[in-house]
Short mmCIF file of C-alpha atoms in Angstrom, two decimals:
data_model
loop_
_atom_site.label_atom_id
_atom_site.label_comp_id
_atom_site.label_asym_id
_atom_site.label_seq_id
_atom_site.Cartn_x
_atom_site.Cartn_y
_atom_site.Cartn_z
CA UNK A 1 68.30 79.44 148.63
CA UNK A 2 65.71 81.62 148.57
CA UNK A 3 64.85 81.27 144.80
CA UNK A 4 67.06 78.24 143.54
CA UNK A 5 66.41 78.55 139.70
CA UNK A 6 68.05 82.82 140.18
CA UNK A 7 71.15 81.58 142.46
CA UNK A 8 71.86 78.56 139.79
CA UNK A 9 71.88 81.15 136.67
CA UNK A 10 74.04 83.25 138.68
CA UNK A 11 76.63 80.94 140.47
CA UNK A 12 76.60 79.38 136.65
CA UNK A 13 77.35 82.90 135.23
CA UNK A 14 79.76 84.11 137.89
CA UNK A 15 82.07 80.83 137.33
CA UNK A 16 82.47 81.65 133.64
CA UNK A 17 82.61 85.42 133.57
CA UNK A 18 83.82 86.69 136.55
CA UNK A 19 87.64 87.21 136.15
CA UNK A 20 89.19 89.22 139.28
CA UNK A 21 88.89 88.25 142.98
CA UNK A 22 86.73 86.29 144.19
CA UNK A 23 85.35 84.14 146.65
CA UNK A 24 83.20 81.40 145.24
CA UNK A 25 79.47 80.79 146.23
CA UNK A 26 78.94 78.84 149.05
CA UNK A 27 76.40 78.69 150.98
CA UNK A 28 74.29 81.22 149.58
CA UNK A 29 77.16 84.10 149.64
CA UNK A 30 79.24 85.53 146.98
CA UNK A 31 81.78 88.37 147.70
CA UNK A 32 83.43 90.67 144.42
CA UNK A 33 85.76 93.35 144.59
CA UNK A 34 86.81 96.37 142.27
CA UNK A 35 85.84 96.26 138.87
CA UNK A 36 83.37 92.88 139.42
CA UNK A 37 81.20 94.79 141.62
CA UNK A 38 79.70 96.92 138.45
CA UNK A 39 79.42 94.02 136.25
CA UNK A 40 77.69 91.71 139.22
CA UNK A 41 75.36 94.12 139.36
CA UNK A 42 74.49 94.20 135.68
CA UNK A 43 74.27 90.49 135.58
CA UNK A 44 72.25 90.96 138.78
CA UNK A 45 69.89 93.20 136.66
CA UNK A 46 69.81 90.73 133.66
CA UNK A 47 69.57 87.32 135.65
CA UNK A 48 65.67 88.73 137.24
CA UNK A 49 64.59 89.17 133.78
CA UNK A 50 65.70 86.18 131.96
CA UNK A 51 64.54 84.38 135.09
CA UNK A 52 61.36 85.76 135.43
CA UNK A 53 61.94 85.29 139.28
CA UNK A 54 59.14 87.01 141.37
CA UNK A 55 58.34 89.69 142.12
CA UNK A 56 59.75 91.06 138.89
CA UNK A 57 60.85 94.50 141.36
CA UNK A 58 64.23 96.17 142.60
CA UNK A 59 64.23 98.04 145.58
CA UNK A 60 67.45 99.92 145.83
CA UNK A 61 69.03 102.29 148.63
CA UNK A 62 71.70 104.22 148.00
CA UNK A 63 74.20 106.50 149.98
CA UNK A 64 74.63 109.50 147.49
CA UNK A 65 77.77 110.71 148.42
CA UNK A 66 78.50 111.88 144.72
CA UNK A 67 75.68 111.93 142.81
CA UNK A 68 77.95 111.91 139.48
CA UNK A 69 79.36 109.07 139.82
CA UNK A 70 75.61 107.24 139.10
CA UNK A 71 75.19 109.06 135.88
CA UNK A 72 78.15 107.69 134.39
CA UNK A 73 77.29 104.12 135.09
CA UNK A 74 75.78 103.66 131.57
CA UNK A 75 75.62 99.91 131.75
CA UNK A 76 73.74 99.00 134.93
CA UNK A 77 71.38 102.06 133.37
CA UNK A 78 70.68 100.35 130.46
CA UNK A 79 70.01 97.48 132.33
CA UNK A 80 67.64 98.97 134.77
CA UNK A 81 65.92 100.69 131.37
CA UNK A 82 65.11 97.16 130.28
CA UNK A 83 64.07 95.62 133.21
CA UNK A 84 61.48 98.92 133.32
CA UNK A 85 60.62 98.47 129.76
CA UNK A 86 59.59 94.10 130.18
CA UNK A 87 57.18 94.85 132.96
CA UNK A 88 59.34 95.43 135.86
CA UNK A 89 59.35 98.23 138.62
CA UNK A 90 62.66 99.91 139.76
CA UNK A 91 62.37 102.13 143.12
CA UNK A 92 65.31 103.55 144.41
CA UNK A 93 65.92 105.27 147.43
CA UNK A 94 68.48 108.13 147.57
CA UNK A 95 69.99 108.47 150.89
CA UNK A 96 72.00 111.93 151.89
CA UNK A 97 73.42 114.06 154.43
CA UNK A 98 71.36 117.32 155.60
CA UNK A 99 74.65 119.61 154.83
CA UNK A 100 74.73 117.77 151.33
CA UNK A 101 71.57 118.50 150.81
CA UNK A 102 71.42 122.18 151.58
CA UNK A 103 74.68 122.15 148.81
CA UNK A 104 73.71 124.40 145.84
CA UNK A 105 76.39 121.71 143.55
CA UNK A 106 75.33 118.73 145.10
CA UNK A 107 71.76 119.75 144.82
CA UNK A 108 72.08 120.62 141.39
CA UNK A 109 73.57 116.78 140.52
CA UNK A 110 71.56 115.32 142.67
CA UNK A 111 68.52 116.30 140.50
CA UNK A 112 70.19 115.59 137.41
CA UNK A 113 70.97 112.47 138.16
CA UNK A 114 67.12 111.92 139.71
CA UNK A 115 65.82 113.19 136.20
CA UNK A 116 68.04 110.62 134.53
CA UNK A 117 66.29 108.20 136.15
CA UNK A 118 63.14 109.04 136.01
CA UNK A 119 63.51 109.12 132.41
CA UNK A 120 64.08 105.40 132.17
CA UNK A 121 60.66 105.04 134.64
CA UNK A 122 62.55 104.76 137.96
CA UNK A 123 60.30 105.67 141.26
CA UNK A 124 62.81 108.00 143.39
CA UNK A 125 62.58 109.18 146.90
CA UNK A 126 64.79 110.68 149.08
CA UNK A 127 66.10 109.98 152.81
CA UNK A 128 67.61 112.34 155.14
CA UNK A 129 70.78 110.16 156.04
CA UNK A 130 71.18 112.09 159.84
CA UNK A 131 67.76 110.80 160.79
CA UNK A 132 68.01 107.07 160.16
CA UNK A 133 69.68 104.55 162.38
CA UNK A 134 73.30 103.30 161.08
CA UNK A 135 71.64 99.34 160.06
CA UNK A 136 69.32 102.14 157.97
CA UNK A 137 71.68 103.60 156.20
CA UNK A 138 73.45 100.82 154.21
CA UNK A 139 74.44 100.58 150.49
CA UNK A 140 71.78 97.71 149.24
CA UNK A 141 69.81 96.27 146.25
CA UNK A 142 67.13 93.70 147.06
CA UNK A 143 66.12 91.04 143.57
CA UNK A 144 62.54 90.32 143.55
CA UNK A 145 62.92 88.16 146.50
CA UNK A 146 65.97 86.26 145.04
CA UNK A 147 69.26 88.00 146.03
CA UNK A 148 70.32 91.30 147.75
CA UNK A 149 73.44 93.19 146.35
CA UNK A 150 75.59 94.59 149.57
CA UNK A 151 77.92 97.46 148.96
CA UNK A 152 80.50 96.87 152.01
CA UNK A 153 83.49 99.69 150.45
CA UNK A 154 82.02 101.71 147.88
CA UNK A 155 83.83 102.31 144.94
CA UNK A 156 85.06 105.00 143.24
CA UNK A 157 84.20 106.77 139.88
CA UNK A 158 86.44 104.13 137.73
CA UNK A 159 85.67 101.63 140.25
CA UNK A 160 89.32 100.60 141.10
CA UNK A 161 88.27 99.86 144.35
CA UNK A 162 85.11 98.73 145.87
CA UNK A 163 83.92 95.97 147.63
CA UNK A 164 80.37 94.14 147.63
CA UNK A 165 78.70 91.15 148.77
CA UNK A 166 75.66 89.37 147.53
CA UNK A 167 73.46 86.76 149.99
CA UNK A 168 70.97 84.69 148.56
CA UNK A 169 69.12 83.79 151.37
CA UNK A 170 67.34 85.73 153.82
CA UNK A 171 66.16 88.03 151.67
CA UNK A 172 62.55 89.33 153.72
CA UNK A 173 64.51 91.36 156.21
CA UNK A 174 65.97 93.44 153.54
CA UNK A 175 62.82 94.33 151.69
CA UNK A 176 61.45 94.74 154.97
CA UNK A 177 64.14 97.24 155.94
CA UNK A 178 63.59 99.08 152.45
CA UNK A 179 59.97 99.32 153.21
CA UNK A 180 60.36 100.95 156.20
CA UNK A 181 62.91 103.88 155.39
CA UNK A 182 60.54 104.31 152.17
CA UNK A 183 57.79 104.52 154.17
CA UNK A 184 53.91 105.38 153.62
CA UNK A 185 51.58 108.33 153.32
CA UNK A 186 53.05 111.82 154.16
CA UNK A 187 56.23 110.57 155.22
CA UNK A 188 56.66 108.90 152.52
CA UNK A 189 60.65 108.91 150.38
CA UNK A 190 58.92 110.46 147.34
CA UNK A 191 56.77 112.75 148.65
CA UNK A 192 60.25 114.05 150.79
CA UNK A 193 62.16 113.94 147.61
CA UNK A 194 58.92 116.15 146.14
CA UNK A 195 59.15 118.52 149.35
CA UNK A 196 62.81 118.87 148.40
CA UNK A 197 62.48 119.81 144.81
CA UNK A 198 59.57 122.02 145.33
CA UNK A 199 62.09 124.04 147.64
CA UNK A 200 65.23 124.09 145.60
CA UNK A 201 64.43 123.40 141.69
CA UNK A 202 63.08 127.26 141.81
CA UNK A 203 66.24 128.82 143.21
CA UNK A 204 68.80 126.85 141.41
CA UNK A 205 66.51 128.00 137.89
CA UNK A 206 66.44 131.48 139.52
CA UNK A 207 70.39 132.01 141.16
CA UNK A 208 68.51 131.96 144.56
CA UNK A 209 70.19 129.62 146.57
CA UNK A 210 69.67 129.60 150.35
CA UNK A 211 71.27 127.20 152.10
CA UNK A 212 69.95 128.02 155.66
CA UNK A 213 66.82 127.80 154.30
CA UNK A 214 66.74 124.64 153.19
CA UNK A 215 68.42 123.32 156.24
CA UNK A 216 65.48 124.54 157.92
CA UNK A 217 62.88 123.12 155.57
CA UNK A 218 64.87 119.42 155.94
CA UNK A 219 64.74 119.80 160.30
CA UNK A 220 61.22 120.81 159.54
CA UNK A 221 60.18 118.09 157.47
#
């Protein structure tokens, strides 16, 4: 394993908590289903700090199909407030569709739900899902260098269905993935996701949305 001392709290925690489906760690994989896949990824959140296991980071990509359905996962936001608030760093990198983008609703929740957040000391950036190659645009949160969370089926809003997986080995080549969608300098996810708000936080205040436009801001980018 990758970091023995996080896999042992975790396969220990999974065999006395974890209720519904199943399949039981062995070597170094653990797959959950449904309603497990929320809670995992609490005890996920929980196990890093009360492990100390370094470095004491999450890097998290997400496919935004619904940016709703984030806000109202008050646990694993809690969670991510306290790993922020003993020392730890959270970046999280929102992954979307140009058309979704250039949405005035989704827009308008998917800057709510960056502003939520932020609030709780989360570093956001944003990805342009059409530009990045399909390994690119995967479901994923990497542990300090301990675990990586896999969302295979995502679920839905009451998370009745969903399916995840989480490996505890071979976790480089999944921060190294992260790293390179969140890129450096100009390019960079955040200073996209600033590019983006620039554009459309005025004409959502103001009842100016233009679609077209921002289209042609994003193919500009």
């Amino acid at each position: 394993m990758d970091d023995a001392a996080f896999y042992e709290s975790v396969r220990e925690q999974v065999e006395r908590d974890l209720v519904q489906d199943y399949e039981e760690i062995a070597n170094g994989h653990l797959r959950v289903y449904a309603s497990d896949v929320p809670r995992l990824s609490v005890m996920l959140v929980r196990t890093l700090i009360n492990t100390q296991a370094q470095p004491q980071r999450i890097l998290a990509a997400d496919l935004t199909t619904d940016p709703s359905l984030l806000t109202r996962r008050r646990e694993y936001l809690a969670a991510n407030r306290q790993m922020i608030d003993s020392g730890g760093q959270i970046n999280r990198l929102f992954i979307v569709r140009r058309d979704d983008l250039a949405r005035e609703d989704y827009a308008r929740d998917l800057l709510a739900l960056i502003n939520q957040h932020r609030q709780i000391g989360v570093t956001a950036g944003l990805a342009v899902r059409d530009r990045l190659r399909p390994e690119e645009a995967v479901d994923y949160i990497v542990f300090a260098g301990a675990a990586v969370l896999v969302e295979e089926e995502q679920g839905d809003s009451d998370y009745n269905h969903g399916r995840s997986s989480v490996h505890f080995q071979g976790i480089d080549r999944w921060t190294e993935r992260f790293d390179s969608v969140w890129g450096t300098g100009a390019h960079a996810a955040p200073v996209t996701l600033q590019a983006y708000e620039a554009l459309t936080r005025p004409m959502l205040d103001g009842g100016t949305w233009d679609s077209d436009r921002v289209r042609q801001a994003l193919d500009a980018a």
